[in-house]
Tab-separated table of C-alpha atoms in Angstrom:
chain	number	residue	atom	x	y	z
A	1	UNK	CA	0.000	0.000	0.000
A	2	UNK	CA	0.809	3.767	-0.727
A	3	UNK	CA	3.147	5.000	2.439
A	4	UNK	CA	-0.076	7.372	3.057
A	5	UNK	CA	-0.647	7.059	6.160
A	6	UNK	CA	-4.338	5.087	5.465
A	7	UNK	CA	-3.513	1.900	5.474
A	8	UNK	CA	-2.655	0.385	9.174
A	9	UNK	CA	-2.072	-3.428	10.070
A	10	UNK	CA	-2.556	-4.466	14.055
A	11	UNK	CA	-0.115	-7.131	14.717
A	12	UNK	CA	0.939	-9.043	17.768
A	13	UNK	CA	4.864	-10.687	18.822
A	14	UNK	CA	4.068	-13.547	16.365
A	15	UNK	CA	4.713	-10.812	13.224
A	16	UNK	CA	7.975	-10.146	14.466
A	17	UNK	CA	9.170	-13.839	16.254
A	18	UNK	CA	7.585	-15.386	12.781
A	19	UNK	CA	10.613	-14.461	10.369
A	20	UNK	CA	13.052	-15.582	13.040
A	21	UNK	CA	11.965	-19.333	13.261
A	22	UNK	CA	11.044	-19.404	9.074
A	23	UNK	CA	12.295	-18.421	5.839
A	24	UNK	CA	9.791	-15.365	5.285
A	25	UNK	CA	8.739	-12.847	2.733
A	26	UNK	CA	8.938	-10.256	4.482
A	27	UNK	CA	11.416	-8.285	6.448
A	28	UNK	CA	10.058	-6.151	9.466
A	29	UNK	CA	12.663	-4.125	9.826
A	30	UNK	CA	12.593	-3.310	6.409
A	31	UNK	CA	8.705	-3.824	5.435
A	32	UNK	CA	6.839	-2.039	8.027
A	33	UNK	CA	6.885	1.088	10.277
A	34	UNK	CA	6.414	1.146	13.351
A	35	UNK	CA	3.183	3.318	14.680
A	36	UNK	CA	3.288	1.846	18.424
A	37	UNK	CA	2.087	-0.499	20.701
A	38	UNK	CA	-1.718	-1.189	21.444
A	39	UNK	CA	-1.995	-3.215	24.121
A	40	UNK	CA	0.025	-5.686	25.716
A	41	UNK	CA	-1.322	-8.536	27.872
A	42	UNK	CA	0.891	-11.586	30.113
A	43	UNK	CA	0.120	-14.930	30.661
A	44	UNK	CA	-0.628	-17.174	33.501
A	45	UNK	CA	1.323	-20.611	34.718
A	46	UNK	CA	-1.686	-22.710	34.967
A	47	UNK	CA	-1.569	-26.281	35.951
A	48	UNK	CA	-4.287	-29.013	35.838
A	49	UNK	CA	-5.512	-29.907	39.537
A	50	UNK	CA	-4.382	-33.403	38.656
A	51	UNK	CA	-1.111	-32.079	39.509
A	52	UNK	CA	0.069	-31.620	43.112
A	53	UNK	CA	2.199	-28.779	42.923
A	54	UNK	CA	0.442	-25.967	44.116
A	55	UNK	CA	3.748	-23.625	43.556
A	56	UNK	CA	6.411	-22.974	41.272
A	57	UNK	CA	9.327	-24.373	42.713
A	58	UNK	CA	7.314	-27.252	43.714
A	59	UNK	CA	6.424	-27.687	40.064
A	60	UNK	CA	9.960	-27.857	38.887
A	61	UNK	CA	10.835	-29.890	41.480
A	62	UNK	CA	8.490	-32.383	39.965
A	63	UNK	CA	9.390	-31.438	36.420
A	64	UNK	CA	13.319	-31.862	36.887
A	65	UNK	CA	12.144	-35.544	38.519
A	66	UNK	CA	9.772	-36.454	35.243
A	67	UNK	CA	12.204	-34.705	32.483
A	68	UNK	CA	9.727	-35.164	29.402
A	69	UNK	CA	6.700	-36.548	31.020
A	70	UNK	CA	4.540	-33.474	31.511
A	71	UNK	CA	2.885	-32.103	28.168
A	72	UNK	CA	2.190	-28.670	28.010
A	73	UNK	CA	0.444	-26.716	25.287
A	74	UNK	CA	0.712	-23.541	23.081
A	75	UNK	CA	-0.919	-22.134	20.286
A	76	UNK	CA	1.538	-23.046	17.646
A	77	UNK	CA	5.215	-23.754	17.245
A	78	UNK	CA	6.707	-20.249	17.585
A	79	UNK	CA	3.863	-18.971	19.662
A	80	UNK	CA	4.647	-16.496	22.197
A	81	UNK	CA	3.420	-19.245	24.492
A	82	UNK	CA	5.941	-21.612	23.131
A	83	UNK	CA	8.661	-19.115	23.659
A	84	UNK	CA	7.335	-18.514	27.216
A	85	UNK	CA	7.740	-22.187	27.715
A	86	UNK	CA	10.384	-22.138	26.549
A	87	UNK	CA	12.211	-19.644	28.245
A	88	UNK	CA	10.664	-21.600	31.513
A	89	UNK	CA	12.291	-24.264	30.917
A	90	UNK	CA	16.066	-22.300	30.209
A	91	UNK	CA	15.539	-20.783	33.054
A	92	UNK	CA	14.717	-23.757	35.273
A	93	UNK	CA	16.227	-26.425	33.693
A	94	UNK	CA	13.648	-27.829	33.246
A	95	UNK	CA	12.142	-30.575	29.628
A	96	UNK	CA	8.433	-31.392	29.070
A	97	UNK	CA	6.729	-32.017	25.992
A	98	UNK	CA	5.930	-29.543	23.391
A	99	UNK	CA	2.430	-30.196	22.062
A	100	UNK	CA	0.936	-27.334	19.820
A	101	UNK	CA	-2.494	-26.664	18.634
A	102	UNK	CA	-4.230	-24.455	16.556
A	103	UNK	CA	-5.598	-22.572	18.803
A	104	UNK	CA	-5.995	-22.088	22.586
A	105	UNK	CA	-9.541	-22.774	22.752
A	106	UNK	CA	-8.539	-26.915	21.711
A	107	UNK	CA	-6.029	-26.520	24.008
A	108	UNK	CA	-8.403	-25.803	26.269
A	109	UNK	CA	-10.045	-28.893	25.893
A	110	UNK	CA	-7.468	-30.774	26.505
A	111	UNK	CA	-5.711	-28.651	29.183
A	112	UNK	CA	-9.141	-28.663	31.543
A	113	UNK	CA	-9.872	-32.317	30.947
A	114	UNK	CA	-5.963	-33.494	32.429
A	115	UNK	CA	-4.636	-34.680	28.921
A	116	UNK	CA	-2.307	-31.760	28.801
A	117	UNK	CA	-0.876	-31.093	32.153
A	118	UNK	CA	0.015	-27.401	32.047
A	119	UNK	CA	0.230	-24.251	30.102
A	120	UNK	CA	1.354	-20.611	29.567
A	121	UNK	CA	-2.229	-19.151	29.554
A	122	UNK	CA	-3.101	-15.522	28.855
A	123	UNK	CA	-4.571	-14.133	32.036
A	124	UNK	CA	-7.726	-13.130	30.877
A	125	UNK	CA	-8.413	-16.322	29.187
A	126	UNK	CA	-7.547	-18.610	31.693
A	127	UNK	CA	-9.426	-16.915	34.438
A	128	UNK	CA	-12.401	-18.504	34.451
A	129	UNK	CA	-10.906	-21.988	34.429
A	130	UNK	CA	-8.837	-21.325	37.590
A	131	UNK	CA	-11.744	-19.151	39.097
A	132	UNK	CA	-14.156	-22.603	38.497
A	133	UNK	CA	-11.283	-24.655	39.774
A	134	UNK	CA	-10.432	-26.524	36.770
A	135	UNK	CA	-6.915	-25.125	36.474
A	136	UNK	CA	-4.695	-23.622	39.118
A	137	UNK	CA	-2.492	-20.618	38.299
A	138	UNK	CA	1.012	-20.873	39.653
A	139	UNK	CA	2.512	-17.630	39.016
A	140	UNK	CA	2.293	-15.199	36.125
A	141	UNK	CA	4.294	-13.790	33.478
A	142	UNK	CA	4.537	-9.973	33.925
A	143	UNK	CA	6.890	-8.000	35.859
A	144	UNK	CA	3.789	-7.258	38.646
A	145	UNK	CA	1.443	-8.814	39.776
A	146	UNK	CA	-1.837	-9.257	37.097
A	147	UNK	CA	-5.075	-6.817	38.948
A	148	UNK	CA	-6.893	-10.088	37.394
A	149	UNK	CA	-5.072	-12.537	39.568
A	150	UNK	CA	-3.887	-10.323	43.136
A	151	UNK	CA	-2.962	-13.187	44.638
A	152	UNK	CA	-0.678	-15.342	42.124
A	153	UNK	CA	3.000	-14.415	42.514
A	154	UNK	CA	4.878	-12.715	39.230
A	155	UNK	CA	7.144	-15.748	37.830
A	156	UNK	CA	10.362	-13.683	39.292
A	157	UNK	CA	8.685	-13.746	42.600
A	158	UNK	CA	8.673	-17.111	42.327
A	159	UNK	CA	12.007	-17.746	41.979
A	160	UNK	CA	12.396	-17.985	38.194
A	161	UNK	CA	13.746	-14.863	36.195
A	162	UNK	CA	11.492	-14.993	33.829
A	163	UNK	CA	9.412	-11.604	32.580
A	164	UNK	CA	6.931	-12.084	28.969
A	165	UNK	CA	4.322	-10.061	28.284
A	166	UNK	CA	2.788	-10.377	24.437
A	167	UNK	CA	1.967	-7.236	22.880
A	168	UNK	CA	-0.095	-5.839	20.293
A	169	UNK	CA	0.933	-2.740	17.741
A	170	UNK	CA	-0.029	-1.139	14.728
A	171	UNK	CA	2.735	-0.997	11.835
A	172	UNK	CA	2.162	1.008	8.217
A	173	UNK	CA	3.672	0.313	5.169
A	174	UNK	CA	7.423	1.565	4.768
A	175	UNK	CA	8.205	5.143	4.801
A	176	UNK	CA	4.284	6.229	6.193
C-alpha cells in the first residue's frame, strides 16, 4: 500500500518472532513502520488440579524428577506461548513435551480435561478456568502482579527470572 498514512495493520509478537523461526517474505525491519504499541497482555502458569504442585518451585521440582513426562500446550510452534515455555524451561532447567495446537480454545479442551498437564495461559483467558477450579495458576508472566489474579506471585517472585508479556501494535507500510 501507498506510504499514506491510510492503510494500518494491528499485529501481535508472532509478526515479528515469525521471520526468526522461518524463511519469510517479508522483512520487518525493512517492510513495516512502526506506529506503536496497542496493548500488551501476560500470561498465567496454569496447571491441571491433577497435579500436586500448588507452587512454582514445587512444580519444577516435579518437572526436573519427570524430564519429558509433563505435556504442556501452546498455540503453535513459535507462539509467544511456546517461547514462554520455553524460556521456563532455560531458566529452570527444566524438559516437558511440546504439544501445539491451533488454537488455545482446543487446548483448552485438553488442558481442563488433564490430557495436557500445564500451560502458559493468557490471564484473561484462563481466568475462568482457575476461578471454576479446573486449572490452578502458579505464578504469572509480567513483571507485577496481574489486577486479574492479586494473589498469584509474578514468575520472578517465584524464583524464576522470567518476565513475557505479548503485545499488540499497529505498523504502516514503509516510509508512512
Amino acid at each position: 500500500s501507498a506510504a499514506d498514512g491510510h492503510t494500518l495493520m494491528m499485529i501481535s509478537a508472532t509478526t515479528v518472532i515469525y521471520p526468526i523461526l522461518y524463511n519469510s517474505r517479508y522483512d520487518v525491519g525493512r517492510d513495516f513502520t512502526p506506529v506503536g504499541q496497542m496493548t500488551a497482555q501476560g500470561y498465567a502458569l496454569v496447571v491441571h488440579p491433577s497435579i500436586a504442585a500448588k507452587s512454582v518451585s514445587a512444580l519444577v521440582q516435579y518437572i526436573r524428577a519427570n524430564p519429558g513426562k509433563l505435556n504442556y500446550a501452546s498455540w503453535g510452534i513459535g507462539s509467544p506461548i511456546h517461547m514462554s515455555t520455553e524460556l521456563f524451561q532455560i531458566a529452570t532447567g527444566t524438559r516437558m513435551t511440546h504439544v501445539p495446537f491451533k488454537g488455545m480454545g482446543a487446548a483448552y479442551a485438553d488442558l481442563v480435561g488433564g490430557r495436557i498437564q500445564l500451560s502458559f495461559a493468557t490471564i484473561i483467558s484462563s481466568l475462568p478456568h482457575v476461578n471454576a477450579g479446573r486449572l490452578r495458576a502458579l505464578a504469572v508472566t509480567p513483571g507485577k502482579r496481574a489486577p486479574a489474579m492479586p494473589s498469584v506471585p509474578t514468575l520472578t517472585e517465584a524464583g524464576v527470572p522470567v518476565v513475557v508479556v505479548n503485545w499488540y501494535g499497529l505498523i504502516a507500510p514503509p516510509k508512512t
